[in-house]
PDB file of C-alpha atoms in Angstrom:
ATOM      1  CA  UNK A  95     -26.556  73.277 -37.960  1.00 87.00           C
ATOM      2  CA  UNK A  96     -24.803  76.314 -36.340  1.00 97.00           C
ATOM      3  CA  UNK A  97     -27.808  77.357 -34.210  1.00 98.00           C
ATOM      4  CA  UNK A  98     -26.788  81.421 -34.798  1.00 98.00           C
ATOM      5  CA  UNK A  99     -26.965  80.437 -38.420  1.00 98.00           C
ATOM      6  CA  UNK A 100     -30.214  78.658 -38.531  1.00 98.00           C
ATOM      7  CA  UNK A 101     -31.044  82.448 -36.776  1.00 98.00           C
ATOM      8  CA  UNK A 102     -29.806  83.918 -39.787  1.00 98.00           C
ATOM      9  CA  UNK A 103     -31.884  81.767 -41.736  1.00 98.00           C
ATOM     10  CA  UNK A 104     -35.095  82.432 -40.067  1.00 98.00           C
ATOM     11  CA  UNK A 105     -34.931  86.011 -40.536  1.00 98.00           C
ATOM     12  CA  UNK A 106     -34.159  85.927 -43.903  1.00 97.00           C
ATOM     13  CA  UNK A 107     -37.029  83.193 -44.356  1.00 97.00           C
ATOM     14  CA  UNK A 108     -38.933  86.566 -42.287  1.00 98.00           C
ATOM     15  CA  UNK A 109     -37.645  89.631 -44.921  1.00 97.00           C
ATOM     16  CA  UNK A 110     -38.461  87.416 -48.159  1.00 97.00           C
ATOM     17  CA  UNK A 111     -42.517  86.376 -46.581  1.00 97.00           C
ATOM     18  CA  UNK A 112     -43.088  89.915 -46.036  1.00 97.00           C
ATOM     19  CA  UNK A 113     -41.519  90.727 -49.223  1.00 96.00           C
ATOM     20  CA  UNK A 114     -38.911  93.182 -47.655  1.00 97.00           C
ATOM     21  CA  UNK A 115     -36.010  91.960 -49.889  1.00 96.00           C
ATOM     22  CA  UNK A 116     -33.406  89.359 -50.971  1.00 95.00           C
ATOM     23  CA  UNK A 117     -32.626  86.383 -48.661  1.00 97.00           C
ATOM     24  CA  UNK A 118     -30.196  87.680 -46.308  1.00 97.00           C
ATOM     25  CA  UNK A 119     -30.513  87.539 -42.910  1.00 98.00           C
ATOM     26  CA  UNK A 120     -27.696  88.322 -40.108  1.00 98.00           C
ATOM     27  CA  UNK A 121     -27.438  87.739 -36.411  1.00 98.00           C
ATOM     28  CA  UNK A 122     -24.244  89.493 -34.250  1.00 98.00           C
ATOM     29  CA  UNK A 123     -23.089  88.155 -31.437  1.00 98.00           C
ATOM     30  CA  UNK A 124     -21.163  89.402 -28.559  1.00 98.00           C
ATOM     31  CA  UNK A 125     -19.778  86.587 -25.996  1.00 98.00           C
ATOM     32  CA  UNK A 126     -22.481  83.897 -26.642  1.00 97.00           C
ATOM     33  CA  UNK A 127     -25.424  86.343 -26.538  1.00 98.00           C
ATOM     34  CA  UNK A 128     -27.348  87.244 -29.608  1.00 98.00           C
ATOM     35  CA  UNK A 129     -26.801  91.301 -29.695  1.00 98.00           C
ATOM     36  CA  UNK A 130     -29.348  91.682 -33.008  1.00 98.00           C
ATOM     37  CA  UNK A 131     -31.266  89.942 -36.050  1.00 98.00           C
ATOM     38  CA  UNK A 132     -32.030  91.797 -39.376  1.00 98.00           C
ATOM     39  CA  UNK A 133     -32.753  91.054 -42.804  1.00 98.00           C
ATOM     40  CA  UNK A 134     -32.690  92.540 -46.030  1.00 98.00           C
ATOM     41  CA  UNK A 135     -35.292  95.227 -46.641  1.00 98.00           C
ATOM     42  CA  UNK A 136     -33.889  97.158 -49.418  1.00 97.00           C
ATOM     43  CA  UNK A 137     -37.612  96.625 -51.263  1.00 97.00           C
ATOM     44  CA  UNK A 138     -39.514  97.828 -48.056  1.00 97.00           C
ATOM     45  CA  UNK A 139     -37.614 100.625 -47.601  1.00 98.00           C
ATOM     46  CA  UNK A 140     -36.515 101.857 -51.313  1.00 97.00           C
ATOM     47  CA  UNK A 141     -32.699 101.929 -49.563  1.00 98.00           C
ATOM     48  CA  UNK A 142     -30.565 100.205 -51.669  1.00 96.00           C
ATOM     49  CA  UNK A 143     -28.406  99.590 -48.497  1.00 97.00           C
ATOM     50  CA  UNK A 144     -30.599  97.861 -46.132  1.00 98.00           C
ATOM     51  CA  UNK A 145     -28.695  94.988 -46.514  1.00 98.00           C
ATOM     52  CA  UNK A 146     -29.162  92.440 -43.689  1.00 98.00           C
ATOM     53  CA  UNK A 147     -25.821  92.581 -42.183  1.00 98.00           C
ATOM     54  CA  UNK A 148     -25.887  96.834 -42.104  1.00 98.00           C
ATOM     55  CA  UNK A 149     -29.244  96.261 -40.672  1.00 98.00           C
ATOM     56  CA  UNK A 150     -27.774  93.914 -38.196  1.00 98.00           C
ATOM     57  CA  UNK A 151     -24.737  96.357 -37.464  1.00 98.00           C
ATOM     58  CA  UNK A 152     -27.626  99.391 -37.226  1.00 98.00           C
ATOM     59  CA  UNK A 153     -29.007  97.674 -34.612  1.00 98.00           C
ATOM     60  CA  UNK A 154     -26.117  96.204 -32.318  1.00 98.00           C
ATOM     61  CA  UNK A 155     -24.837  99.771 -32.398  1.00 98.00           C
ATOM     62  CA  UNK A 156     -27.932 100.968 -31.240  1.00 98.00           C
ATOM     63  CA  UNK A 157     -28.668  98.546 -28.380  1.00 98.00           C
ATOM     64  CA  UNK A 158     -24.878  98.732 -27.867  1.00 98.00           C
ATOM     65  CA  UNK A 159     -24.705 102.980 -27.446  1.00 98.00           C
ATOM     66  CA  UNK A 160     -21.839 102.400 -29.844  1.00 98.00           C
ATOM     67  CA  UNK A 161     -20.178 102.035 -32.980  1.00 97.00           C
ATOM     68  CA  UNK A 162     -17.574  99.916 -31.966  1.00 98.00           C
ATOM     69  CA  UNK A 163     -18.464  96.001 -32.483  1.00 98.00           C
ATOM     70  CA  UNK A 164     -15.170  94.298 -31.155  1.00 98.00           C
ATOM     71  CA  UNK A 165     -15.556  91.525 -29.837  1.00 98.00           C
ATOM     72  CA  UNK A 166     -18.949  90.338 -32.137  1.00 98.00           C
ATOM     73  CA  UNK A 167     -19.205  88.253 -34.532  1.00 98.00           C
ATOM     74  CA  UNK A 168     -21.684  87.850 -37.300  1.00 98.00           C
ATOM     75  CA  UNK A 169     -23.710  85.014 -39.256  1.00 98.00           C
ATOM     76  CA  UNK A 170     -25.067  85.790 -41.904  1.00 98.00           C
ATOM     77  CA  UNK A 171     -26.980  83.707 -45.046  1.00 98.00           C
ATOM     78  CA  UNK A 172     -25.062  85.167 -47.742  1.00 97.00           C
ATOM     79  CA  UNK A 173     -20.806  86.036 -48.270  1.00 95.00           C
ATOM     80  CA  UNK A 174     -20.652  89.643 -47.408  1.00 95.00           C
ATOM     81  CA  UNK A 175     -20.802  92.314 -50.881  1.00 94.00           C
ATOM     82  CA  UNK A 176     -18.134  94.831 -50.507  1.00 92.00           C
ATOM     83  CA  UNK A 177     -20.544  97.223 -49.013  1.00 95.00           C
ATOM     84  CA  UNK A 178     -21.555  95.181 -46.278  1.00 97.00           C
ATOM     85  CA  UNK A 179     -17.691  93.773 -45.830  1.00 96.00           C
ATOM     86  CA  UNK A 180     -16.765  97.197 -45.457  1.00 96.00           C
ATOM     87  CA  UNK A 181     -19.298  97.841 -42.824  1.00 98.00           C
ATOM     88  CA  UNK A 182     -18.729  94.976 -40.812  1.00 98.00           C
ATOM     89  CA  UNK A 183     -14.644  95.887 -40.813  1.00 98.00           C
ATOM     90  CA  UNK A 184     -15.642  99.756 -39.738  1.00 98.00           C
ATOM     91  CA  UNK A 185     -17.904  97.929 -37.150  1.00 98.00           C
ATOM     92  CA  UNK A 186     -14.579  96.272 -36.123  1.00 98.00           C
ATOM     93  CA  UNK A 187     -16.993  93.148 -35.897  1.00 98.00           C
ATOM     94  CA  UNK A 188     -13.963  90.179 -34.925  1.00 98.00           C
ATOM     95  CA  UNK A 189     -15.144  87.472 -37.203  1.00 98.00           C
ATOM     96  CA  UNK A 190     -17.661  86.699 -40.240  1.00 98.00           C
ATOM     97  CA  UNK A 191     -19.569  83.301 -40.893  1.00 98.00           C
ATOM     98  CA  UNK A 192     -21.782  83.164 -44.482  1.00 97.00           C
ATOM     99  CA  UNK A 193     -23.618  80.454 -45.475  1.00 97.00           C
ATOM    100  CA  UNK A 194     -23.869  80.789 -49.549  1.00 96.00           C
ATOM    101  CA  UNK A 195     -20.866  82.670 -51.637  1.00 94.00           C
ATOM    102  CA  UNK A 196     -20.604  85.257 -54.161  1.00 91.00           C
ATOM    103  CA  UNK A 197     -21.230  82.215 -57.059  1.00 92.00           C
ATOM    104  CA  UNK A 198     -24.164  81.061 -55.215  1.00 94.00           C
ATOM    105  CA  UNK A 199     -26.189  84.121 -54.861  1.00 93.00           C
ATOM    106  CA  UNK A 200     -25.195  85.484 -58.479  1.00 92.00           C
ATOM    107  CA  UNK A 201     -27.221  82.216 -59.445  1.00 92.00           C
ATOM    108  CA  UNK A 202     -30.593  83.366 -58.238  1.00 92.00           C
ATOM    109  CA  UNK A 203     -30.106  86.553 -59.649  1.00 91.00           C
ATOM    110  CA  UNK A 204     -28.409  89.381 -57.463  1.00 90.00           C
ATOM    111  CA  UNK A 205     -25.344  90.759 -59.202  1.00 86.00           C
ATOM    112  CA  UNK A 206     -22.484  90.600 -55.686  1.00 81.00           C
ATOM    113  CA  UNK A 207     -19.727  89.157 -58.490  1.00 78.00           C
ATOM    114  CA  UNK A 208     -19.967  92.297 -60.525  1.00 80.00           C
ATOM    115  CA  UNK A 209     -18.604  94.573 -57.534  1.00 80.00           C
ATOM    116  CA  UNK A 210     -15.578  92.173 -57.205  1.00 77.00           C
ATOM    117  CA  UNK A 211     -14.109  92.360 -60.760  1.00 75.00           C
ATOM    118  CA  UNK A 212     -13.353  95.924 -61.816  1.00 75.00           C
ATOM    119  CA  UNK A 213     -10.570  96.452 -63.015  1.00 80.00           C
ATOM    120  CA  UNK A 214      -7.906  99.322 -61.870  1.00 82.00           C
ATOM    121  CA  UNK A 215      -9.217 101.143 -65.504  1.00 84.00           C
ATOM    122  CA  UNK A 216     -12.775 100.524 -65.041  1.00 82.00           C
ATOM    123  CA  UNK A 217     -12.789 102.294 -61.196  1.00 80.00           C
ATOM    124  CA  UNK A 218      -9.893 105.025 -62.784  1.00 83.00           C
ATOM    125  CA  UNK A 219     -13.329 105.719 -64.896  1.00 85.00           C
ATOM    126  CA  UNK A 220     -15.704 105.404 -62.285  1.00 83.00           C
ATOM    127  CA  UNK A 221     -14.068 107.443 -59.433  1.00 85.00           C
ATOM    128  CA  UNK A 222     -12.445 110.603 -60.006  1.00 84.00           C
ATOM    129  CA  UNK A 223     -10.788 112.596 -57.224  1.00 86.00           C
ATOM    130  CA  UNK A 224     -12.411 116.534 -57.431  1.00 91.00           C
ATOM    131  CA  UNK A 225     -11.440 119.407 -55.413  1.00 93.00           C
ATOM    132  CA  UNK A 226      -9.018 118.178 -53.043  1.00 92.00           C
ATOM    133  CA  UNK A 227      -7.566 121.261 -51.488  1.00 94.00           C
ATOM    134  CA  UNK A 228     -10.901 122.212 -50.746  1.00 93.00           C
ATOM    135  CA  UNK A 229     -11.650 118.770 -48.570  1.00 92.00           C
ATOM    136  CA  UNK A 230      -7.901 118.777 -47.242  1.00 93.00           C
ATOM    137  CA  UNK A 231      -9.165 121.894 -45.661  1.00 94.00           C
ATOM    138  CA  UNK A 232     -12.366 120.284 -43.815  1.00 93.00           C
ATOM    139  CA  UNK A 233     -10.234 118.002 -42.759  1.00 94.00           C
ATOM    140  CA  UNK A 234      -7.283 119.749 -40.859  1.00 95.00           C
ATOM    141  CA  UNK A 235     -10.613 121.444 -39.101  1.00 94.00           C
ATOM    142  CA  UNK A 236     -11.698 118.681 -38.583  1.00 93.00           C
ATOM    143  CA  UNK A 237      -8.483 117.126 -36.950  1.00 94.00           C
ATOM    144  CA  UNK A 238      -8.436 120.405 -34.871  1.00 94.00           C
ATOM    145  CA  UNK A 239     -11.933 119.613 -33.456  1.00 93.00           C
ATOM    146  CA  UNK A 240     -11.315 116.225 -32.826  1.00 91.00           C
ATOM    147  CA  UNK A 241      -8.117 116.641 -31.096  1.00 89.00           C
ATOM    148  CA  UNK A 242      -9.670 119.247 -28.863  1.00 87.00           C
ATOM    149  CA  UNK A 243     -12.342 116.756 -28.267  1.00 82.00           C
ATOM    150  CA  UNK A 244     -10.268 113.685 -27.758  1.00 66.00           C
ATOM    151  CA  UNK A 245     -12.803 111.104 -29.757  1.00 53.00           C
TER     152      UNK A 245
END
């Protein structure tokens, strides 16, 4: 067994004793050292994204001082939902390793599959763009800021 997986594994074993949340635990890892380990605690906190990989990502970037993850990678017990995809990819975390898929973790009762089959109509109804000259306005100051501050 992949020892930063059985990791993984042990804190999700941790998050589901203390009845903190689902069984997902997450360890990243930056050139052979283990950077952090979280688990789910969505039901500890009342956060419905404490997820164990942005938990995992909350913490690297802390003990990091930043919010870029290149060069990590992550383990992690369960395939990545499309929030916690997302966040690994803005993390710019190199590489993803998940023990049990979308199929697997839909059978003990979390509902990952439903996020991954809208249709185009079914988000057209969901997501609506509102006010965008207003927001295309924060943004140009925004740009202006940023350039002046050379993020």
């Amino acid at each position: 067994m992949n020892k930063y997986m059985k990791m993984a594994i042990r804190e999700a074993y941790r998050g589901i004793n203390n009845g903190e949340g689902g069984p997902f635990g997450a360890v990243i890892v930056k050139d052979g050292r283990v950077i952090s380990k979280a688990h789910n605690q969505v039901v500890l906190k009342g956060d419905a994204t404490c997820h164990g990989e942005v938990q995992a990502i909350r913490k690297a970037s802390r003990k990091l001082g930043t919010f870029d993850l290149s060069g990590c990678e992550i383990y992690t017990t369960g395939e990545p939902c499309p929030m916690c995809l997302g966040a690994i990819m803005w993390a710019n975390i190199d590489r993803v390793f998940y023990g049990c898929n979308i199929t697997d973790t839909e059978e003990i009762g979390f509902r990952d599959k439903k996020f991954y089959s809208k249709t185009e109509e079914q988000m057209a109804e969901f997501v609506t763009e509102c006010d965008r000259d207003a927001c295309l306005v924060l943004y140009r100051d925004y740009k202006a800021i940023a350039d002046k501050k050379s993020y």
